[in-house]
Short mmCIF file of C-alpha atoms in Angstrom, two decimals:
data_model
loop_
_atom_site.label_atom_id
_atom_site.label_comp_id
_atom_site.label_asym_id
_atom_site.label_seq_id
_atom_site.Cartn_x
_atom_site.Cartn_y
_atom_site.Cartn_z
CA MET A 1 21.49 -58.27 6.98
CA GLY A 2 18.71 -59.59 9.21
CA ASP A 3 18.68 -61.26 12.70
CA HIS A 4 19.63 -64.22 11.66
CA ASP A 5 23.22 -62.60 10.92
CA GLU A 6 24.16 -62.20 14.08
CA LEU A 7 27.49 -63.01 15.13
CA PRO A 8 28.34 -65.06 17.45
CA PHE A 9 31.00 -65.25 21.06
CA VAL A 10 34.46 -63.70 20.37
CA GLY A 11 37.36 -66.63 21.75
CA ASN A 12 40.67 -67.46 20.29
CA VAL A 13 42.32 -69.53 17.58
CA ASN A 14 46.30 -70.54 17.03
CA GLN A 15 47.14 -71.78 13.12
CA ASP A 16 50.76 -71.75 11.70
CA GLU A 17 50.17 -69.68 8.12
CA PHE A 18 48.26 -66.80 7.58
CA VAL A 19 46.86 -64.04 4.98
CA TYR A 20 49.01 -60.77 6.05
CA PRO A 21 47.20 -58.21 6.99
CA TRP A 22 45.06 -60.95 9.17
CA THR A 23 41.85 -61.64 7.17
CA VAL A 24 38.90 -63.20 7.81
CA ILE A 25 36.67 -64.44 5.45
CA ILE A 26 33.26 -64.28 6.15
CA LYS A 27 30.74 -65.86 3.88
CA LYS A 28 27.00 -65.86 3.32
CA PRO A 29 24.79 -67.96 1.18
CA CYS A 30 22.76 -66.19 -1.27
CA THR A 31 19.88 -67.99 -3.07
CA SER A 32 18.49 -64.77 -5.64
CA ASP A 33 20.09 -63.44 -8.57
CA LEU A 34 20.97 -60.06 -5.73
CA GLY A 35 24.10 -60.80 -5.70
CA ASN A 36 24.64 -59.82 -9.39
CA ASP A 37 23.34 -56.27 -7.96
CA ARG A 38 26.59 -54.29 -6.90
CA ASN A 39 24.39 -51.75 -4.83
CA TYR A 40 23.11 -54.58 -2.85
CA VAL A 41 26.47 -56.28 -2.37
CA GLU A 42 28.03 -52.93 -1.00
CA GLU A 43 25.07 -51.90 1.17
CA CYS A 44 25.94 -55.83 2.87
CA GLY A 45 29.28 -55.12 3.29
CA MET A 46 28.39 -51.86 5.25
CA GLY A 47 26.22 -53.49 7.21
CA LEU A 48 28.62 -55.75 8.21
CA HIS A 49 31.21 -53.49 8.83
CA SER A 50 28.42 -51.63 11.11
CA LYS A 51 27.52 -54.69 13.09
CA LEU A 52 31.54 -55.88 13.65
CA VAL A 53 32.24 -52.56 15.14
CA LEU A 54 29.01 -51.53 16.89
CA GLY A 55 27.63 -54.61 18.03
CA HIS A 56 30.86 -56.55 18.45
CA GLY A 57 33.17 -53.99 19.35
CA PHE A 58 36.17 -54.39 16.57
CA THR A 59 37.66 -51.35 15.66
CA HIS A 60 40.18 -50.50 12.48
CA ILE A 61 38.23 -52.63 10.37
CA LYS A 62 37.96 -53.04 6.88
CA VAL A 63 35.27 -54.65 4.81
CA HIS A 64 35.56 -55.89 1.40
CA PRO A 65 32.33 -57.84 -0.16
CA LEU A 66 32.64 -59.63 -3.16
CA TRP A 67 29.68 -61.51 -4.95
CA ASN A 68 30.87 -65.31 -6.05
CA GLN A 69 29.25 -66.53 -8.74
CA GLN A 70 30.41 -70.16 -8.37
CA ASP A 71 28.77 -71.24 -4.93
CA HIS A 72 26.15 -68.01 -5.29
CA SER A 73 27.71 -66.51 -2.15
CA LEU A 74 28.59 -63.11 -0.86
CA SER A 75 32.29 -63.14 0.08
CA PHE A 76 33.11 -60.60 3.24
CA PHE A 77 36.94 -60.18 3.57
CA VAL A 78 37.33 -58.74 6.86
CA ARG A 79 41.20 -56.75 7.41
CA PHE A 80 41.93 -55.99 10.64
CA LYS A 81 45.50 -54.27 11.90
CA LYS A 82 48.59 -55.60 11.05
CA ASP A 83 49.87 -55.67 14.72
CA LEU A 84 49.32 -58.52 17.19
CA SER A 85 46.04 -56.87 18.81
CA GLY A 86 44.57 -57.40 14.93
CA PHE A 87 45.36 -60.93 15.13
CA HIS A 88 44.17 -61.65 18.44
CA TYR A 89 40.61 -60.18 16.87
CA ALA A 90 41.04 -61.63 14.06
CA THR A 91 41.48 -65.48 15.30
CA SER A 92 38.64 -64.75 17.99
CA LEU A 93 35.70 -64.12 15.62
CA ALA A 94 37.27 -66.94 13.89
CA LYS A 95 36.98 -68.93 16.76
CA SER A 96 33.37 -67.85 17.44
CA PHE A 97 32.25 -68.88 14.08
CA GLU A 98 33.71 -72.82 14.57
CA LEU A 99 32.48 -72.43 18.09
CA ASN A 100 28.89 -72.14 17.06
CA GLY A 101 29.31 -75.01 13.95
CA ARG A 102 29.96 -72.15 11.41
CA GLY A 103 33.20 -72.78 10.60
CA LYS A 104 35.48 -73.43 7.55
CA LYS A 105 34.37 -77.16 8.02
CA ASP A 106 30.93 -76.39 8.03
CA TRP A 107 30.50 -74.00 5.05
CA PHE A 108 32.64 -76.30 2.85
CA GLY A 109 30.81 -79.93 4.39
CA GLU A 110 27.92 -81.50 2.90
CA GLY A 111 24.81 -80.63 3.70
CA GLU A 112 22.15 -77.29 2.68
CA LYS A 113 23.37 -73.73 4.01
CA THR A 114 21.23 -71.87 6.53
CA SER A 115 21.36 -68.08 5.64
CA ARG A 116 23.44 -67.29 8.57
CA LEU A 117 26.99 -66.10 8.44
CA TYR A 118 30.10 -68.71 8.16
CA GLY A 119 33.79 -67.63 8.63
CA TRP A 120 37.34 -68.58 9.13
CA MET A 121 40.73 -67.17 9.46
CA ALA A 122 42.49 -67.12 6.20
CA VAL A 123 45.28 -69.17 5.21
CA GLU A 124 47.76 -70.77 3.08
CA ASP A 125 44.47 -73.18 1.24
CA ASP A 126 42.39 -69.94 0.96
CA TYR A 127 45.58 -67.82 -0.48
CA MET A 128 46.79 -70.76 -3.23
CA THR A 129 42.61 -71.61 -4.40
CA GLU A 130 41.37 -70.53 -7.55
CA GLY A 131 38.43 -68.20 -8.04
CA VAL A 132 37.26 -64.93 -6.64
CA ILE A 133 38.64 -65.73 -2.91
CA GLY A 134 42.29 -66.75 -4.16
CA GLU A 135 42.57 -63.32 -6.11
CA TYR A 136 41.36 -61.49 -4.26
CA LEU A 137 43.87 -62.49 -1.20
CA HIS A 138 46.79 -62.18 -3.56
CA GLN A 139 45.57 -58.32 -4.39
CA LEU A 140 45.18 -57.94 -0.41
CA GLY A 141 48.75 -59.44 0.86
CA LYS A 142 50.60 -61.80 1.04
CA LEU A 143 51.26 -65.31 3.37
CA GLN A 144 52.90 -64.88 6.78
CA THR A 145 53.60 -66.61 10.31
CA VAL A 146 53.11 -65.02 13.67
CA ALA A 147 56.67 -66.02 14.23
CA GLY A 148 57.68 -64.11 11.22
CA ILE A 149 55.29 -60.97 12.04
CA LEU A 150 57.23 -60.50 15.39
CA TYR A 151 60.52 -61.07 13.83
CA GLU A 152 59.42 -57.93 11.58
CA GLU A 153 57.92 -56.52 14.76
CA VAL A 154 61.34 -56.98 16.87
CA MET A 155 63.86 -55.53 13.64
CA GLU A 156 61.35 -52.51 13.25
CA LYS A 157 61.78 -51.82 17.13
CA ASN A 158 65.52 -51.77 16.78
CA ARG A 159 65.34 -49.56 13.73
CA ILE A 160 63.70 -47.29 15.59
CA LEU A 161 65.77 -47.81 18.85
CA LYS A 162 68.91 -47.27 16.43
CA LYS A 163 67.60 -44.18 14.75
CA ILE A 164 67.11 -42.42 18.36
CA GLU A 165 70.12 -43.47 19.84
CA CYS A 166 71.40 -41.72 16.66
CA MET A 167 69.67 -38.82 16.89
CA TYR A 168 70.32 -38.64 20.65
CA ASN A 169 74.36 -39.09 19.74
CA GLU A 170 73.98 -36.31 17.05
CA THR A 171 72.27 -33.95 20.09
CA SER A 172 75.02 -35.01 22.79
CA LEU A 173 77.80 -34.00 20.71
CA ARG A 174 76.13 -30.97 19.79
CA PHE A 175 75.63 -29.67 22.96
CA SER A 176 78.90 -31.14 24.31
CA ASN A 177 80.51 -29.05 21.14
CA GLN A 178 78.65 -26.04 22.56
CA MET A 179 79.18 -25.99 25.80
CA ASP A 180 83.01 -26.36 24.49
CA LYS A 181 82.57 -23.49 22.67
CA ASN A 182 80.93 -21.59 25.56
CA ASP A 183 83.43 -22.76 27.87
CA ARG A 184 86.09 -21.23 25.19
CA LEU A 185 84.45 -17.81 24.78
CA GLU A 186 84.25 -17.21 28.89
CA ARG A 187 87.81 -17.61 29.22
CA LYS A 188 88.50 -15.65 26.32
CA HIS A 189 86.60 -12.86 27.95
CA SER A 190 87.78 -13.79 31.65
CA ASP A 191 91.18 -13.21 29.84
CA GLU A 192 90.44 -9.94 28.32
CA LEU A 193 88.54 -9.00 31.62
CA ARG A 194 91.96 -10.00 33.53
CA GLU A 195 93.98 -7.78 30.97
CA MET A 196 91.81 -4.73 31.10
CA GLN A 197 92.02 -5.09 34.74
CA GLN A 198 95.83 -5.17 34.14
CA GLU A 199 95.74 -2.53 31.98
CA HIS A 200 93.28 -0.05 34.24
CA ASP A 201 96.22 -1.20 37.33
CA GLU A 202 99.12 0.09 35.24
CA MET A 203 97.65 3.32 33.94
CA LYS A 204 96.00 3.95 37.83
CA SER A 205 100.02 3.40 39.09
CA ALA A 206 101.40 5.34 36.04
CA LEU A 207 99.22 8.25 36.31
CA ASP A 208 99.62 8.17 40.72
CA THR A 209 103.25 8.14 39.95
CA GLN A 210 102.98 11.50 37.46
CA ARG A 211 100.76 13.20 40.39
CA LYS A 212 103.40 12.77 42.39
CA GLU A 213 106.30 14.19 40.30
CA LEU A 214 103.71 17.03 39.49
CA GLU A 215 103.64 17.52 43.34
CA PHE A 216 106.85 17.35 43.66
CA CYS A 217 107.48 19.52 41.09
CA ARG A 218 105.11 22.03 42.46
CA SER A 219 106.58 21.92 45.64
CA GLU A 220 110.73 22.58 44.39
CA LEU A 221 108.93 25.83 42.35
CA GLU A 222 106.94 26.94 45.69
CA LYS A 223 110.75 26.63 47.53
CA HIS A 224 112.44 28.13 44.28
CA LYS A 225 109.73 30.98 44.27
CA ALA A 226 110.83 31.79 48.46
CA GLU A 227 114.25 31.99 48.04
CA ILE A 228 113.85 34.59 44.98
CA GLU A 229 111.70 37.09 46.93
CA ALA A 230 113.70 36.26 50.08
CA ALA A 231 116.91 37.54 48.22
CA LYS A 232 115.68 40.56 46.92
CA LYS A 233 114.63 42.08 50.62
#
């Protein structure tokens, strides 16, 4: 791709229905038979990809080149991210071609085409057209409105939110059950400690009683012994 293939300024565009994933169709007239050379077509695709990424800051894009025998041109299908940021970049790229007189109307209008690039956002009539473009777009994706994509995003976020809520509820339930289990174990342990303390106190009391009785028996024995000794005298 030469200097005359330089991409123009990027702006904004708003349409009702688009090919999804968001796709920009870029056309390049080709007066020679080089389009039949597969290596040449692939090199042009890689060159456009590099120019879009390195020269214009478009990221997360895929470029698929095809030779169109019907109008002797190269068709590049530039696919963007499926989210709204991808939509913004795709429509911006399409608008840049339109502002520079190289949009869809300019490509299909009368008059000789320059060797520069032409481009537009892929929409319903591109999707339904016969030939290389329509066939590839059918393989690529589907027709979708921005409102439809927003609705799908909201539904997906709700699904994720519900999943997180379920995980949170399950975790909370497990935590609550574990705390109840710990409380029961703690109460059981406390009861066992109280029982052991009670048994200890009872055994200590019994031991003290036995000691007192033993001391009393010793005292009585000493008194009895003294009486016997006195009687002998």
